[in-house]
C-alpha positions as a LaTeX table, in Angstrom:
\begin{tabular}{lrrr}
\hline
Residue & $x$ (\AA) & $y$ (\AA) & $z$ (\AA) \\
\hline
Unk1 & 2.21 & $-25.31$ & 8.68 \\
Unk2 & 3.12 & $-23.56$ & 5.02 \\
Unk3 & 2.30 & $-20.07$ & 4.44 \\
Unk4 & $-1.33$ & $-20.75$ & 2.49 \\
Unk5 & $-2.29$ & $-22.77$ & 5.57 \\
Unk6 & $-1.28$ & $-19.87$ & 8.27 \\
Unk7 & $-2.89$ & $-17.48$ & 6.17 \\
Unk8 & $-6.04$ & $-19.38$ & 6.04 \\
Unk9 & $-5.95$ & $-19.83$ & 9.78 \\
Unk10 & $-6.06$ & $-16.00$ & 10.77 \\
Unk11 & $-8.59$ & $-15.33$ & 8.40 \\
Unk12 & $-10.73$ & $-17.69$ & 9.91 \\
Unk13 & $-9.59$ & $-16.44$ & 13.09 \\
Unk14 & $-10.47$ & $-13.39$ & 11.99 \\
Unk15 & $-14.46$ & $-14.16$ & 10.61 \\
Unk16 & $-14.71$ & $-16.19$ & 14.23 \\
Unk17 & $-14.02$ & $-13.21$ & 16.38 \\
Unk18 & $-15.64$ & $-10.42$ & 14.15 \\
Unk19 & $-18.98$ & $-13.25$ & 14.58 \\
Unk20 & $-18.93$ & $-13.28$ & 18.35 \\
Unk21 & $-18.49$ & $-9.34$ & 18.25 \\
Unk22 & $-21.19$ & $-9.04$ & 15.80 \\
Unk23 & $-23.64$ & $-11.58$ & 17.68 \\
Unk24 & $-23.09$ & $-9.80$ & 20.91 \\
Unk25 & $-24.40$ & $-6.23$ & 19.50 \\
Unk26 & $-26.89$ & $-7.20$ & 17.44 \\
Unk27 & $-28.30$ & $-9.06$ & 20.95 \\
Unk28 & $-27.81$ & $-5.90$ & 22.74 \\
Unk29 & $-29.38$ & $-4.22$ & 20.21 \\
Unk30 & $-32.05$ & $-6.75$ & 20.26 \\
Unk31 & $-32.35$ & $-5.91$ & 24.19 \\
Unk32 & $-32.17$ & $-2.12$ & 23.51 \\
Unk33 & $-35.36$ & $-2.83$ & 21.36 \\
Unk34 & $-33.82$ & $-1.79$ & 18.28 \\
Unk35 & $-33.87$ & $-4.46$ & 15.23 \\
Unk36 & $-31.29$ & $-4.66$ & 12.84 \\
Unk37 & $-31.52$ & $-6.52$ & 9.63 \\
Unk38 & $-30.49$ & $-10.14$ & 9.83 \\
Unk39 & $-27.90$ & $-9.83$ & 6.49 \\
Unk40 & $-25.46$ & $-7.88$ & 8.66 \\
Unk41 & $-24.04$ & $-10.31$ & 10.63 \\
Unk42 & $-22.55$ & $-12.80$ & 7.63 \\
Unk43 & $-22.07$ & $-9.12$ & 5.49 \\
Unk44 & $-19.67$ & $-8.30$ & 8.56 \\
Unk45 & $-18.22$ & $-11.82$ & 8.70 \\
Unk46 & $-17.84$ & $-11.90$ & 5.24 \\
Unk47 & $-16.07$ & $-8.16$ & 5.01 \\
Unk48 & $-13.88$ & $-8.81$ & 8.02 \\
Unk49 & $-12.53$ & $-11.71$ & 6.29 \\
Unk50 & $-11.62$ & $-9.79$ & 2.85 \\
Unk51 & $-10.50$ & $-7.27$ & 5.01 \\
Unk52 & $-7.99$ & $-8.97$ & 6.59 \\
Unk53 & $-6.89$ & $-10.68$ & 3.75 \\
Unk54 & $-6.19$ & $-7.72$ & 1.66 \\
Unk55 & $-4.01$ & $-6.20$ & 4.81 \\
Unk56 & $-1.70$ & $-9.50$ & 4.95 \\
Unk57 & $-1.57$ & $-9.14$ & 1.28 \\
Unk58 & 0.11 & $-5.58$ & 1.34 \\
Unk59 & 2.08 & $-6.03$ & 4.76 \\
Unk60 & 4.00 & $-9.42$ & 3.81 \\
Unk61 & 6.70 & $-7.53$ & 1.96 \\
Unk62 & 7.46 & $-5.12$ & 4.92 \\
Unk63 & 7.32 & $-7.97$ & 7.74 \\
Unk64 & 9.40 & $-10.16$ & 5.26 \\
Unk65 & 11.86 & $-7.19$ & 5.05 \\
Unk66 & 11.84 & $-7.14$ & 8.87 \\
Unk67 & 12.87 & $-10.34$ & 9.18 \\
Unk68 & 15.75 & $-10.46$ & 6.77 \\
Unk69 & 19.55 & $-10.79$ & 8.87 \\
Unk70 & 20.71 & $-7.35$ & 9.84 \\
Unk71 & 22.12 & $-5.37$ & 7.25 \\
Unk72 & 20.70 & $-7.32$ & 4.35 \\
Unk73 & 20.20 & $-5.72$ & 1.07 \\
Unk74 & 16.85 & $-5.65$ & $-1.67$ \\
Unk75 & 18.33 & $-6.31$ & $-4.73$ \\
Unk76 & 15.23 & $-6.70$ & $-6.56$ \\
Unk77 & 10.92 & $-6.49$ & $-5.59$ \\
Unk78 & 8.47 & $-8.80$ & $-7.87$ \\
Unk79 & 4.90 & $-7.12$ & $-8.05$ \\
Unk80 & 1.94 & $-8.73$ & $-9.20$ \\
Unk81 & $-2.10$ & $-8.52$ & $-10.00$ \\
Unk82 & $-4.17$ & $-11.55$ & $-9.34$ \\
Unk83 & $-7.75$ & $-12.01$ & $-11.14$ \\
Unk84 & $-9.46$ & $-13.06$ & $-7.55$ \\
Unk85 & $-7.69$ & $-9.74$ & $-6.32$ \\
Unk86 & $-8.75$ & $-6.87$ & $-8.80$ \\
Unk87 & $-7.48$ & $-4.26$ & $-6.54$ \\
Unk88 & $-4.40$ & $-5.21$ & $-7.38$ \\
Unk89 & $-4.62$ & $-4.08$ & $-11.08$ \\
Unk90 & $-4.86$ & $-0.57$ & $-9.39$ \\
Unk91 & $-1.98$ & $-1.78$ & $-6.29$ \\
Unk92 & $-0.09$ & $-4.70$ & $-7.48$ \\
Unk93 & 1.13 & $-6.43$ & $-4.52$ \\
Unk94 & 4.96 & $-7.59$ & $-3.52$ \\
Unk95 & 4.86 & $-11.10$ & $-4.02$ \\
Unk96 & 9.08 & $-11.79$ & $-4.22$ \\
Unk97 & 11.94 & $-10.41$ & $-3.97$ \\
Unk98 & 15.57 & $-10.55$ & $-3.66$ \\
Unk99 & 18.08 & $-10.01$ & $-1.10$ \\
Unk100 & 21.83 & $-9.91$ & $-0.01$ \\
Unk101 & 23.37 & $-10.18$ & 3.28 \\
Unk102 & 26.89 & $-8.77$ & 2.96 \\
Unk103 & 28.25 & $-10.35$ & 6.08 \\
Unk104 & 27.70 & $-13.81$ & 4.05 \\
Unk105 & 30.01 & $-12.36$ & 1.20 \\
Unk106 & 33.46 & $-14.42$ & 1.17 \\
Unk107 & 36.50 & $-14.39$ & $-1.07$ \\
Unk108 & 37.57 & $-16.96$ & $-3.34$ \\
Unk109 & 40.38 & $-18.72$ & $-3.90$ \\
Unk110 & 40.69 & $-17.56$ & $-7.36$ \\
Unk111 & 40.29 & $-13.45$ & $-6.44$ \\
Unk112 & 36.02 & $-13.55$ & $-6.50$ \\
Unk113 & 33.71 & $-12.85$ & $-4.29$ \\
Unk114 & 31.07 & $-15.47$ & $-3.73$ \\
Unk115 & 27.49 & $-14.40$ & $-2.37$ \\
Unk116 & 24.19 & $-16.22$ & $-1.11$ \\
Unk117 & 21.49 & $-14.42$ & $-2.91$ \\
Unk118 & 17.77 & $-14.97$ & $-1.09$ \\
Unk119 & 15.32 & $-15.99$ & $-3.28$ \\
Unk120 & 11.98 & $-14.61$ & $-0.99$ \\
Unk121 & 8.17 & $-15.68$ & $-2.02$ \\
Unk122 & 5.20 & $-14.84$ & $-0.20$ \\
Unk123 & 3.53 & $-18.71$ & $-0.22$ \\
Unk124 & 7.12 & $-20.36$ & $-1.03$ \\
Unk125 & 10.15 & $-20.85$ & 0.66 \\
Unk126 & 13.17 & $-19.30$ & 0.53 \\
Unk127 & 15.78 & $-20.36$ & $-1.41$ \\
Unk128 & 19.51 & $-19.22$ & $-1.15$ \\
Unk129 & 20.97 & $-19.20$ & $-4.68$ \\
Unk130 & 25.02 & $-19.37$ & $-4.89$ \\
Unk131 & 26.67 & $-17.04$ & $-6.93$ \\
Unk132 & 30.32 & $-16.17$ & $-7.91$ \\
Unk133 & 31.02 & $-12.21$ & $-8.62$ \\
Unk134 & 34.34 & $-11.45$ & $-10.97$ \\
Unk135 & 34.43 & $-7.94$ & $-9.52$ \\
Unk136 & 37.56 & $-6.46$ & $-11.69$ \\
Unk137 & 36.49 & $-8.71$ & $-15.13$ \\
Unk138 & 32.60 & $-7.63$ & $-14.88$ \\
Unk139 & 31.30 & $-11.19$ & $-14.57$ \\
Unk140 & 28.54 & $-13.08$ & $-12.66$ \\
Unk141 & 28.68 & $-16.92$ & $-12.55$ \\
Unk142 & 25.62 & $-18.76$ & $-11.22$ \\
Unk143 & 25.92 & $-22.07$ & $-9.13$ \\
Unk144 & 26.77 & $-24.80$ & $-11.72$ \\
Unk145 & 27.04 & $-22.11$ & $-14.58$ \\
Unk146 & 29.22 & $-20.52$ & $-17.06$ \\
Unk147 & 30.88 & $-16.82$ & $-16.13$ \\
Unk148 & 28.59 & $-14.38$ & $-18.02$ \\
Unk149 & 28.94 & $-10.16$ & $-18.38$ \\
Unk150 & 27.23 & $-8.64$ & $-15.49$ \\
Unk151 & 24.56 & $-6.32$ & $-17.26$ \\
Unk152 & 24.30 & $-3.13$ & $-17.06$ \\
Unk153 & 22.29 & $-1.99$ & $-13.84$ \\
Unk154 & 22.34 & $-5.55$ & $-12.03$ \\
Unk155 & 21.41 & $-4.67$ & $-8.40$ \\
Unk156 & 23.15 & $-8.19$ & $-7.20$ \\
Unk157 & 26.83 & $-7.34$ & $-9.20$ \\
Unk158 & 26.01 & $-3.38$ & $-7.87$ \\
Unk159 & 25.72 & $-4.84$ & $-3.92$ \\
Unk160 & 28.91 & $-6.80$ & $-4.39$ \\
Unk161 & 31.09 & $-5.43$ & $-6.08$ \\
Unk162 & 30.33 & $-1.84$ & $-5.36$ \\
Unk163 & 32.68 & 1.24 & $-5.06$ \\
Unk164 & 35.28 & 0.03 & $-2.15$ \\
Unk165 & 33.85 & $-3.59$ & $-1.46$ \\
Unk166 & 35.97 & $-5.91$ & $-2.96$ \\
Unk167 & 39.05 & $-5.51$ & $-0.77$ \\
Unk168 & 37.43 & $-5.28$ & 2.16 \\
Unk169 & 36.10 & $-9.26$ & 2.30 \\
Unk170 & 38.48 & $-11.86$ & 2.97 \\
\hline
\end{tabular}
């Protein structure tokens, strides 16, 4: 099942359970003779739901984290606001980032260091995206492309090539 469709799943989880909670004390209230108004049980459906959804909006990045290989780097984090969201325009949410496992860092034949950078979206996969680092000439090459000046401040060419890293992968 893709991300979207899990997602969907435990929020409808989520407005099924809060239902049968909700059913069951407004009936006992019902028995205890008092009478509640009949709005509150698809209001507390209805909240549950956006409730929930708003939490797995702001915990995906930290459970994502979690889940990266041990040691693994964030290069980079992608926030966002969404129009059906407008709390994010106040709290844009993490909806990508970047990462770098160092244990996956090899030499090449040539004196570079090649690295696997993760490509991580919240509803898309992950994609691993090749890359060759020229450590002592201050150059990144992407898979398939031409060697180009590693800018200033690039958190990828910073995790790679870093003070005391290039001699130590082989």
């Amino acid at each position: 099942m893709t991300g979207i469709g899990t997602e969907l799943l435990g929020v409808i989880a989520v407005g099924i359970g809060m239902a049968a909670l909700l059913y069951a004390l407004l009936h006992a209230s019902r028995k205890a003779g008092l009478t509640l108004a009949p709005w509150l049980l698809p209001a507390g459906i209805g909240l549950s739901m956006i409730a929930y959804s708003v939490w797995s909006d702001y915990a995906w990045y930290p459970r994502a984290v979690e889940r990266l290989p041990q040691g693994a780097e964030v290069l980079l984090v992608g926030r966002d606001s969404q129009p059906w969201a407008p709390w994010t325009y106040l709290a844009p949410v993490e909806v990508r980032f970047a990462a770098l496992d160092p244990a996956r860092i090899v030499q090449g034949a040539d004196g570079t260091l090649q690295a696997p950078i993760m490509l991580v979206e919240r509803r898309g996969q992950t994609i691993l995206v090749p890359q060759d680092f020229d450590c002592a000439g201050g150059r990144i090459r992407p898979a398939r492309g031409d060697w180009t000046p590693a800018a200033d401040g690039d958190p990828a060419f910073a995790a790679v090539c870093g003070a005391g890293k290039g001699a130590d992968h082989g």
